């Protein structure tokens, strides 16, 4: 599409401007530095034209960094992509440096939005990464919502501006539906001398990123010249036309979330190009237009109307009939119950296509849409409900959706003697009689909202689990405490008494102590940590540790609420081998073998224990006597050695 092509061209022009700016900076032995801060909060799964905003953002970022000039340093910070409820989920994923477009694409493509919107903390963190108090620093923020982590964006932005050498934050507001959020985002840009741009679809997001990219590298403005004398008065039409909108005749629109765009009406042009002017307001009197033929576009929610208008230069009023309705939504758990005040997710769905055309995370949202039939879908935690509705032009429908849900609060105690767990708990909820998960959580204490019915709730701490069956009734809340019988096993491995502890390459396995009739034990868990901590149900276990070809184990009893710290002696040492020929070190094409000596009816036999092709191998082996062999270039050598527990044994084989 022409609009997308233009956005892409603008993005490339933004990169060119950045390159030009950096070129001059390089002369002063400095480099322009910026960090792109991406919003990966849960609301980024909302859809625009049937496509998730996050998917739109991924494409926009990919196009922005593709072809990026290598002289421009850029980093990437993302928030709310790892945890649903944390305000600390901010990660500097790509450090500031030359741009690798493939890396940006791979990293952004691997992210899955989840949580809150700690955008203020993310901007501040990015500024600190750029050492904003020492160097010029630019942050580009892309966000689709307001701050939800109790920081004041305006005051923090002002603080960064005051403390920074030359700090600037450019902000792209993506699919912003309310004035308060727009004001909040705009304040960040205004307080730091940055650029604020709104975008509400794929093309405009790409154009917005191009705009802030260009602003990132733009040189400081020249001093403002004295204003020219005012021109003689003339009729231009500026500010003389006023646009208003109605849902239908007699039903005016008073919502400042109304978006207006004015385009030139060019008969030979198949698509609308860049708007002459735009705004978000209930009533609009543009002051940047001359008399002529235009197309006015009015958009409220998902209702969009375009109509031609001739601006005459005289005072005129233009009314746009949206042919739309407004749906004011409320949800209750049970019939006649109070309105639910939080944790709701709403979607307005086209029943003919099954596509979601609008969404909201407000408790009581208002959707604006063209007259027609829709399906209202509401999520309340894991509880869901749907309600069909048909609206006519001018309708203002008050809709209450009864979800038929109840609340279950859960907490877990590791054992009878311990307080409630504050971490390390996982929860799964299943419908009774089913293994299909309804919902889950990794919070120590959780509140589940579930549709009425019977459920099986499972609590897990480490390898211990316990479950309860609960009946959920609409409009009712209940609290359940789960008590597990968990003990802590903290095993340690040693090579020998008094010897240094292993520092790497340990493999632990925990089995049930009772072996079956074939002598095999059921594996419970494993770890590759040097000193693992296993949370296990009370009982008897066999714990085994392995490093190199050395292996040892012992039976351990775990008691609920108590730690146990078994020490397992590997009774092992190390073999350190080298090769030489004629007094010169040999380090290539080597084939090493380590053999144990086994008594057999035919005499002492060799059994290969391990091998290596390294020039100077190191083997961990049980204490004992071994034959070390070496083959290289058709020649061979060997030596018998004795390995003592806890000690290294060095051997040098000389090839003939």
XYZ file of C-alpha atoms in Angstrom:
656
model
C 0.000 0.000 0.000
C 1.164 3.517 -0.739
C 0.776 4.594 2.879
C 2.975 1.797 4.142
C 5.555 2.458 1.432
C 5.665 6.093 2.456
C 6.069 5.096 6.118
C 8.960 2.833 5.175
C 10.589 5.596 3.145
C 10.208 7.899 6.129
C 11.876 5.314 8.341
C 14.819 5.136 5.977
C 15.013 8.922 5.871
C 15.072 8.842 9.678
C 18.045 6.502 9.537
C 19.775 8.791 7.045
C 19.243 11.762 9.319
C 20.688 9.782 12.190
C 23.707 8.895 10.072
C 24.274 12.524 9.151
C 24.104 13.569 12.775
C 26.481 10.850 13.871
C 28.921 11.762 11.119
C 29.393 15.199 12.594
C 29.561 13.757 16.095
C 32.284 11.346 15.059
C 34.464 14.266 14.121
C 34.389 15.180 17.776
C 35.140 11.541 18.689
C 31.652 10.984 20.118
C 28.867 8.681 19.021
C 25.139 9.250 19.128
C 23.560 6.824 21.568
C 19.933 5.893 22.071
C 17.848 3.155 23.644
C 14.546 1.905 22.287
C 12.181 1.098 25.177
C 9.406 -1.300 24.147
C 6.161 -1.880 26.010
C 5.577 -5.642 26.350
C 2.686 -5.389 28.801
C -0.311 -7.678 28.448
C -2.366 -5.053 26.639
C -0.059 -5.397 23.630
C -2.029 -8.545 22.772
C -4.967 -6.287 21.933
C -5.850 -6.306 18.270
C -6.009 -3.701 15.530
C -7.691 -4.766 12.303
C -7.557 -8.383 13.457
C -3.834 -8.339 14.232
C -2.168 -8.219 17.648
C -0.494 -4.894 18.442
C 2.632 -6.776 19.465
C 2.867 -8.391 16.030
C 2.459 -4.955 14.442
C 5.191 -3.551 16.695
C 7.583 -6.398 15.798
C 7.271 -5.614 12.100
C 7.700 -1.885 12.724
C 10.871 -2.382 14.786
C 12.259 -4.801 12.215
C 11.758 -2.284 9.424
C 13.267 0.497 11.491
C 16.542 -1.307 12.238
C 16.924 -2.922 8.811
C 19.564 -0.983 6.920
C 20.503 1.013 10.023
C 23.782 2.881 9.604
C 26.557 1.050 11.519
C 27.783 4.348 12.983
C 24.591 4.718 15.048
C 24.557 3.109 18.492
C 21.219 1.726 19.663
C 20.143 -0.503 22.541
C 16.905 -2.256 23.461
C 15.116 -2.261 26.804
C 11.829 -4.143 27.252
C 9.391 -4.240 30.156
C 6.723 -6.686 31.374
C 7.687 -9.637 29.160
C 8.547 -12.125 31.917
C 6.038 -11.648 34.734
C 2.331 -10.886 34.887
C 2.249 -8.822 38.074
C 5.709 -7.365 38.632
C 6.695 -3.710 38.438
C 10.372 -4.760 38.390
C 10.156 -6.715 35.144
C 12.475 -4.481 33.102
C 15.335 -5.950 31.085
C 18.148 -4.384 29.072
C 18.110 -7.043 26.367
C 20.452 -5.553 23.770
C 23.278 -3.322 25.025
C 23.923 0.006 23.337
C 26.153 -0.498 20.336
C 26.199 -0.888 16.558
C 22.894 -2.264 15.331
C 22.595 -5.886 14.276
C 19.173 -5.996 12.558
C 19.017 -9.795 12.660
C 19.630 -9.774 16.400
C 16.950 -7.136 16.977
C 14.488 -9.164 14.927
C 15.295 -12.410 16.740
C 15.132 -10.841 20.196
C 11.903 -8.933 19.646
C 10.400 -11.962 17.919
C 11.055 -14.138 20.973
C 9.262 -11.837 23.429
C 5.761 -12.568 24.729
C 3.969 -9.641 26.432
C 2.615 -10.401 29.896
C 2.454 -7.835 32.663
C 1.993 -4.312 33.929
C 3.246 -0.980 32.536
C 6.308 0.249 34.495
C 7.190 2.613 31.663
C 8.498 5.411 33.889
C 10.987 3.126 35.627
C 11.994 1.719 32.233
C 12.697 5.178 30.817
C 14.711 6.094 33.910
C 16.658 2.856 33.720
C 17.448 3.448 30.047
C 18.649 6.954 30.887
C 20.961 5.533 33.539
C 22.297 2.951 31.082
C 23.184 5.832 28.772
C 24.917 7.721 31.632
C 22.616 10.648 31.019
C 24.282 12.786 33.702
C 27.602 12.556 31.816
C 26.694 12.282 28.129
C 23.933 13.242 25.730
C 21.279 10.543 25.883
C 18.126 9.777 23.938
C 15.361 7.331 24.826
C 12.623 6.305 22.396
C 9.576 4.960 24.251
C 6.840 2.984 22.490
C 3.865 2.358 24.788
C 0.183 1.553 24.433
C -0.946 2.457 27.932
C -0.608 4.517 31.048
C 1.805 4.025 33.932
C 0.520 1.292 36.291
C 3.378 1.076 38.784
C 2.841 4.162 40.951
C 5.501 6.456 39.511
C 4.780 9.954 38.210
C 5.972 10.094 34.579
C 5.874 13.885 34.435
C 7.994 14.482 37.526
C 10.508 11.744 36.658
C 10.850 13.135 33.131
C 11.433 16.605 34.547
C 14.051 15.208 36.931
C 15.875 13.464 34.070
C 15.828 16.683 32.057
C 17.238 18.710 34.958
C 19.988 16.247 35.888
C 20.928 15.207 32.364
C 23.638 16.735 30.201
C 21.313 16.622 27.200
C 18.573 14.112 27.897
C 15.661 13.687 25.498
C 12.771 11.230 25.495
C 10.775 10.772 22.308
C 7.454 9.008 22.825
C 5.226 7.029 20.484
C 1.735 6.474 21.880
C 0.376 3.362 20.181
C -3.403 2.857 20.019
C -4.089 5.235 22.909
C -7.811 5.407 23.603
C -8.185 7.997 26.356
C -7.088 11.580 26.858
C -5.521 10.997 30.293
C -3.074 8.447 28.892
C -2.248 10.679 25.924
C -1.540 13.550 28.304
C 0.683 11.335 30.448
C 2.786 10.151 27.518
C 2.966 13.609 25.996
C 4.207 14.971 29.323
C 7.284 12.719 29.168
C 8.207 14.116 25.768
C 7.323 17.716 26.612
C 9.329 17.735 29.853
C 12.474 16.490 28.101
C 12.219 18.452 24.864
C 11.256 15.343 22.930
C 8.752 14.554 20.220
C 5.360 12.985 20.926
C 3.637 11.084 18.119
C 0.402 9.083 18.112
C -0.107 5.927 16.069
C -3.151 3.727 15.798
C -2.349 1.178 13.098
C 0.569 -0.577 11.400
C 1.339 2.152 8.888
C 1.122 5.022 11.349
C 3.329 3.159 13.849
C 6.054 2.825 11.233
C 5.670 6.488 10.336
C 5.779 7.446 14.018
C 8.998 5.510 14.580
C 10.494 7.227 11.555
C 9.486 10.595 13.000
C 11.107 10.015 16.381
C 14.168 8.441 14.734
C 14.640 11.609 12.727
C 14.077 13.706 15.845
C 16.694 11.635 17.697
C 19.434 12.807 15.362
C 18.118 16.261 14.541
C 20.588 19.028 15.415
C 19.684 21.629 17.980
C 17.383 24.239 16.497
C 18.899 27.554 15.441
C 18.011 30.610 17.499
C 14.523 31.784 16.703
C 14.667 34.837 14.404
C 12.533 37.833 15.244
C 8.997 37.390 13.939
C 8.216 39.023 10.580
C 5.663 41.790 10.476
C 2.101 40.469 10.320
C 0.752 40.041 6.782
C -2.173 42.096 5.653
C -5.512 40.683 6.704
C -7.000 38.262 4.176
C -9.592 35.550 4.011
C -7.841 32.144 4.140
C -10.387 29.870 5.731
C -8.021 28.997 8.569
C -9.979 28.203 11.716
C -13.286 29.070 10.034
C -14.556 25.527 9.491
C -15.811 23.544 12.485
C -16.272 19.779 12.444
C -18.656 17.989 14.784
C -19.870 14.399 14.817
C -23.086 12.632 15.762
C -23.767 8.972 16.418
C -27.005 9.618 14.552
C -29.252 12.620 14.031
C -29.774 14.310 17.383
C -27.122 12.270 19.258
C -23.932 14.390 19.378
C -20.475 13.015 20.151
C -18.872 14.706 23.173
C -15.920 12.343 23.596
C -12.468 13.922 23.258
C -11.204 10.539 22.092
C -12.742 11.328 18.711
C -10.020 11.312 16.032
C -10.207 13.678 13.090
C -7.980 13.619 10.002
C -8.189 16.002 7.059
C -6.829 14.892 3.668
C -6.588 16.687 0.355
C -9.142 15.350 -2.129
C -7.060 14.491 -5.191
C -9.216 12.774 -7.859
C -6.287 10.873 -9.400
C -5.163 9.495 -6.048
C -6.466 6.010 -5.214
C -5.585 6.169 -1.534
C -5.521 8.856 1.090
C -1.968 10.031 1.745
C -0.533 12.069 4.611
C -3.191 14.117 6.402
C -2.986 17.886 6.184
C -3.904 18.055 9.841
C -5.338 15.841 12.575
C -6.448 15.993 16.191
C -8.272 14.170 18.977
C -11.255 16.224 20.110
C -15.040 16.212 20.159
C -15.177 19.423 18.114
C -12.437 20.545 15.743
C -11.647 23.840 14.047
C -8.369 23.252 12.158
C -6.178 26.279 11.586
C -3.668 24.795 9.099
C -5.820 24.530 5.989
C -6.540 26.716 3.006
C -9.804 26.733 1.063
C -10.190 23.757 -1.259
C -11.492 20.215 -1.655
C -10.778 17.778 1.177
C -11.776 14.433 2.662
C -12.625 14.573 6.356
C -12.223 11.329 8.278
C -13.917 10.928 11.656
C -13.139 7.937 13.865
C -14.641 7.033 17.229
C -13.670 3.629 18.516
C -14.066 1.329 15.528
C -16.606 3.528 13.759
C -14.973 5.392 10.879
C -16.567 7.679 8.301
C -14.944 9.536 5.409
C -16.773 12.204 3.475
C -15.800 14.967 1.028
C -15.917 18.563 2.170
C -15.270 21.831 0.355
C -13.668 24.399 2.629
C -14.818 27.758 1.377
C -12.797 30.177 3.446
C -15.995 31.417 5.022
C -17.378 30.368 8.354
C -18.956 26.937 7.993
C -20.048 23.998 10.146
C -19.690 20.398 8.995
C -21.432 17.545 10.797
C -20.354 13.950 10.241
C -22.906 11.225 10.938
C -21.061 8.150 12.178
C -24.091 5.857 12.013
C -22.743 4.351 15.208
C -23.725 3.290 18.705
C -22.022 3.297 22.079
C -21.904 0.276 24.362
C -21.323 0.994 28.048
C -20.312 -2.261 29.676
C -20.389 -3.590 33.229
C -19.678 -7.093 34.524
C -20.952 -8.859 37.646
C -20.014 -12.232 39.106
C -23.626 -13.222 39.753
C -27.035 -11.860 38.851
C -27.763 -8.760 40.939
C -24.233 -8.607 42.337
C -21.958 -5.542 42.531
C -19.990 -4.412 39.502
C -16.542 -5.994 39.198
C -13.946 -3.245 39.660
C -10.722 -4.778 38.289
C -8.994 -7.620 36.436
C -11.375 -7.542 33.481
C -10.525 -7.927 29.824
C -13.164 -6.992 27.254
C -13.390 -7.739 23.531
C -15.912 -6.658 20.947
C -16.143 -9.407 18.347
C -17.624 -9.554 14.880
C -19.734 -12.758 15.006
C -19.649 -13.111 11.226
C -15.847 -13.325 10.997
C -14.929 -14.270 14.561
C -12.418 -11.401 14.642
C -12.034 -9.050 17.597
C -12.541 -5.475 16.438
C -12.003 -3.673 19.749
C -10.834 -4.365 23.280
C -10.373 -2.760 26.688
C -8.931 -3.555 30.095
C -11.044 -0.958 31.879
C -13.507 -2.198 34.474
C -16.399 -0.387 32.802
C -15.384 0.417 29.225
C -17.342 2.178 26.522
C -17.081 0.814 22.998
C -18.075 2.845 19.955
C -18.958 0.864 16.854
C -20.998 0.979 13.692
C -24.614 -0.141 13.997
C -24.879 -3.922 13.730
C -24.630 -7.192 15.634
C -21.713 -7.999 17.927
C -20.538 -10.463 20.526
C -19.308 -9.002 23.809
C -16.600 -11.210 25.334
C -15.320 -10.625 28.861
C -12.485 -12.384 30.714
C -12.269 -12.253 34.493
C -9.135 -14.137 35.409
C -9.866 -17.648 34.122
C -13.618 -17.009 34.044
C -15.243 -16.052 30.771
C -18.634 -14.951 29.496
C -20.179 -13.834 26.214
C -23.223 -11.737 25.399
C -24.664 -11.041 21.922
C -26.008 -7.584 21.167
C -27.503 -5.706 18.221
C -27.369 -1.901 18.142
C -28.894 0.741 15.884
C -27.439 4.127 14.908
C -27.600 6.509 17.855
C -28.077 3.801 20.488
C -26.335 4.261 23.818
C -26.618 0.763 25.241
C -26.042 -0.027 28.901
C -24.988 -3.679 29.034
C -24.396 -5.747 32.163
C -22.745 -9.122 31.574
C -23.236 -11.792 34.225
C -20.098 -13.925 34.198
C -21.277 -16.615 36.587
C -17.980 -16.660 38.455
C -16.639 -17.101 41.948
C -13.305 -16.424 43.609
C -10.892 -18.887 45.196
C -7.943 -17.554 47.197
C -5.142 -20.057 47.765
C -2.028 -20.171 49.923
C 0.486 -22.915 50.685
C 2.415 -24.039 53.747
C 5.518 -26.202 53.057
C 4.879 -28.263 56.196
C 2.838 -28.228 59.382
C 5.663 -26.518 61.289
C 6.449 -23.758 58.778
C 4.807 -20.412 57.942
C 3.053 -19.766 54.652
C 5.355 -19.928 51.644
C 6.358 -16.609 50.091
C 7.978 -18.057 46.964
C 8.639 -21.270 45.104
C 5.002 -22.349 44.760
C 3.295 -23.295 41.513
C -0.450 -23.710 41.086
C -2.523 -25.506 38.486
C -6.295 -25.564 38.205
C -8.163 -28.306 36.330
C -11.867 -28.919 35.796
C -12.863 -31.936 37.870
C -12.301 -35.094 35.843
C -10.031 -33.401 33.298
C -6.284 -33.018 32.776
C -6.693 -29.859 30.690
C -5.355 -26.867 32.614
C -7.863 -24.070 33.212
C -5.291 -21.669 34.637
C -2.019 -21.597 36.546
C 0.194 -19.321 38.622
C 3.692 -19.124 40.068
C 2.822 -16.652 42.811
C 3.097 -17.953 46.366
C -0.461 -16.824 47.118
C -2.997 -16.405 44.343
C -6.591 -15.392 43.757
C -8.328 -17.331 41.000
C -11.525 -16.134 39.333
C -13.317 -19.182 37.939
C -16.626 -19.946 36.297
C -19.033 -21.786 38.586
C -18.277 -25.516 38.733
C -16.051 -28.094 40.391
C -12.267 -27.876 40.061
C -9.125 -29.696 41.138
C -6.447 -27.294 42.413
C -2.877 -28.590 42.669
C -0.125 -26.898 44.701
C 3.527 -27.810 44.047
C 6.679 -26.931 45.961
C 9.710 -28.543 44.394
C 8.799 -32.199 43.833
C 6.060 -32.200 46.476
C 2.447 -31.643 45.572
C -0.973 -31.750 47.151
C -4.403 -31.148 45.681
C -7.901 -30.227 46.770
C -11.255 -30.346 45.019
C -13.397 -27.253 45.331
C -16.866 -26.248 44.203
C -17.009 -22.684 42.898
C -20.330 -20.876 43.149
C -21.207 -17.679 41.314
C -20.742 -14.588 43.453
C -19.057 -16.449 46.308
C -15.478 -16.205 47.582
C -13.552 -18.821 49.520
C -10.033 -19.315 50.824
C -8.085 -22.568 50.808
C -4.855 -23.438 52.604
C -2.694 -26.237 51.209
C -0.241 -27.961 53.548
C 2.524 -29.973 51.941
C 4.970 -32.318 53.626
C 8.156 -30.802 52.209
C 11.702 -31.258 53.409
C 14.931 -29.797 52.043
C 17.848 -31.906 50.860
C 21.132 -29.997 50.333
C 23.741 -32.552 49.221
C 27.450 -31.820 48.831
C 30.050 -33.798 46.894
C 33.711 -34.258 47.831
C 36.548 -36.086 46.079
C 37.971 -37.279 49.387
C 38.006 -36.241 53.019
C 40.007 -33.027 53.332
C 40.341 -32.564 49.559
C 39.105 -29.467 47.694
C 35.452 -29.602 46.644
C 34.497 -30.049 42.991
C 34.135 -26.728 41.181
C 32.325 -27.834 38.014
C 30.713 -30.628 36.004
C 28.570 -32.306 38.655
C 25.448 -34.234 37.715
C 22.968 -35.079 40.489
C 20.088 -37.540 40.400
C 17.534 -38.241 43.118
C 15.654 -41.549 43.092
C 13.052 -43.148 45.286
C 14.941 -45.354 47.735
C 12.880 -48.460 47.058
C 14.124 -50.370 44.014
C 11.860 -52.542 41.887
C 12.354 -56.268 41.335
C 14.905 -55.564 38.571
C 16.945 -53.329 40.878
C 15.960 -50.081 39.179
C 14.810 -47.013 41.045
C 12.337 -44.365 39.887
C 14.019 -41.001 39.210
C 12.397 -38.113 41.089
C 14.495 -35.113 40.009
C 17.965 -34.005 38.953
C 20.316 -31.011 38.925
C 23.610 -29.816 37.476
C 24.311 -27.331 40.276
C 27.394 -27.763 42.444
C 25.329 -27.655 45.640
C 21.689 -28.187 44.685
C 18.698 -27.722 46.926
C 16.000 -30.327 46.431
C 12.542 -29.736 47.901
C 11.082 -33.199 48.329
C 8.118 -34.886 49.987
C 9.079 -36.475 53.295
C 10.465 -39.969 52.733
C 13.540 -41.997 51.829
C 15.596 -41.339 48.706
C 18.760 -42.449 46.992
C 20.862 -39.479 45.861
C 23.650 -39.985 43.355
C 26.349 -37.651 42.036
C 28.511 -38.133 38.975
C 31.499 -36.271 37.530
C 33.713 -37.599 34.781
C 33.500 -41.375 35.209
C 33.349 -41.178 38.995
C 29.994 -41.875 40.594
C 28.793 -42.298 44.172
C 25.504 -42.290 46.030
C 23.803 -42.876 49.337
C 20.362 -43.300 50.872
C 18.964 -40.203 52.570
C 15.844 -39.687 54.655
C 14.035 -36.368 54.191
C 11.829 -35.116 57.012
C 9.049 -32.556 56.596
C 10.017 -29.040 57.627
C 13.655 -29.957 58.224
C 16.819 -29.664 56.129
C 19.237 -32.516 55.575
C 22.746 -32.063 54.187
C 24.315 -35.349 53.097
C 27.978 -35.369 52.043
C 28.774 -37.832 49.274
C 32.365 -38.973 48.897
C 33.243 -39.689 45.275
C 36.544 -41.289 46.335
C 37.998 -39.969 43.095
C 41.057 -38.246 41.751
C 42.200 -36.640 38.516
C 44.429 -37.755 35.663
C 46.250 -34.947 33.815
C 47.901 -36.217 30.636
C 50.434 -34.753 28.192
C 52.216 -36.106 25.119
C 55.727 -35.589 23.755
C 58.072 -36.959 21.122
C 61.807 -36.398 21.133
C 61.422 -33.968 24.021
C 58.948 -31.815 22.050
C 55.321 -31.356 23.070
C 52.798 -33.072 20.773
C 49.298 -31.565 20.605
C 47.540 -32.729 17.429
C 45.868 -35.910 16.127
C 45.987 -37.602 19.522
C 43.823 -40.544 20.566
C 43.879 -41.118 24.324
C 42.412 -43.992 26.291
C 42.090 -44.782 29.990
C 41.689 -48.440 30.937
C 41.008 -50.145 34.236
C 42.519 -53.519 35.081
C 39.984 -56.282 35.658
C 40.792 -59.739 36.998
C 39.425 -62.468 34.706
C 39.816 -66.239 34.299
C 42.292 -65.574 31.515
C 44.266 -63.187 33.642
C 44.181 -59.429 34.012
C 42.153 -57.747 31.284
C 41.771 -54.136 30.299
C 38.407 -52.354 30.169
C 38.248 -48.932 28.544
C 36.909 -46.423 31.059
C 37.096 -43.199 29.077
C 38.895 -41.505 26.202
C 39.749 -38.105 24.728
C 41.062 -36.396 21.612
C 42.216 -33.295 23.480
C 45.920 -32.354 23.486
C 46.052 -32.262 27.317
C 43.028 -34.144 28.673
C 41.868 -34.168 32.278
C 39.811 -37.095 33.572
C 38.042 -37.521 36.894
C 38.141 -41.220 37.798
C 37.601 -43.364 40.888
C 40.754 -44.019 42.903
C 42.639 -47.051 41.577
C 45.151 -48.322 39.047
C 44.803 -47.487 35.349
C 46.595 -47.864 32.053
C 46.745 -44.620 30.034
C 47.244 -45.224 26.302
C 48.098 -42.873 23.438
C 48.031 -43.321 19.678
C 49.240 -40.709 17.185
C 50.454 -41.019 13.599
C 50.742 -44.799 13.723
C 52.803 -44.676 16.905
C 51.699 -45.536 20.432
C 52.695 -45.315 24.061
C 51.204 -46.269 27.414
C 51.842 -46.057 31.129
C 50.405 -47.574 34.270
C 49.430 -45.088 36.980
C 47.808 -45.152 40.387
C 45.196 -42.505 41.168
C 44.702 -41.447 44.782
C 41.402 -39.997 45.984
C 41.411 -36.211 46.209
C 44.715 -35.821 44.370
C 45.800 -35.094 40.779
C 48.003 -37.613 39.008
C 50.118 -36.303 36.140
C 51.322 -38.529 33.337
C 53.423 -37.682 30.265
C 53.553 -40.246 27.482
C 56.515 -40.231 25.102
C 55.885 -41.376 21.559
C 58.746 -43.238 19.865
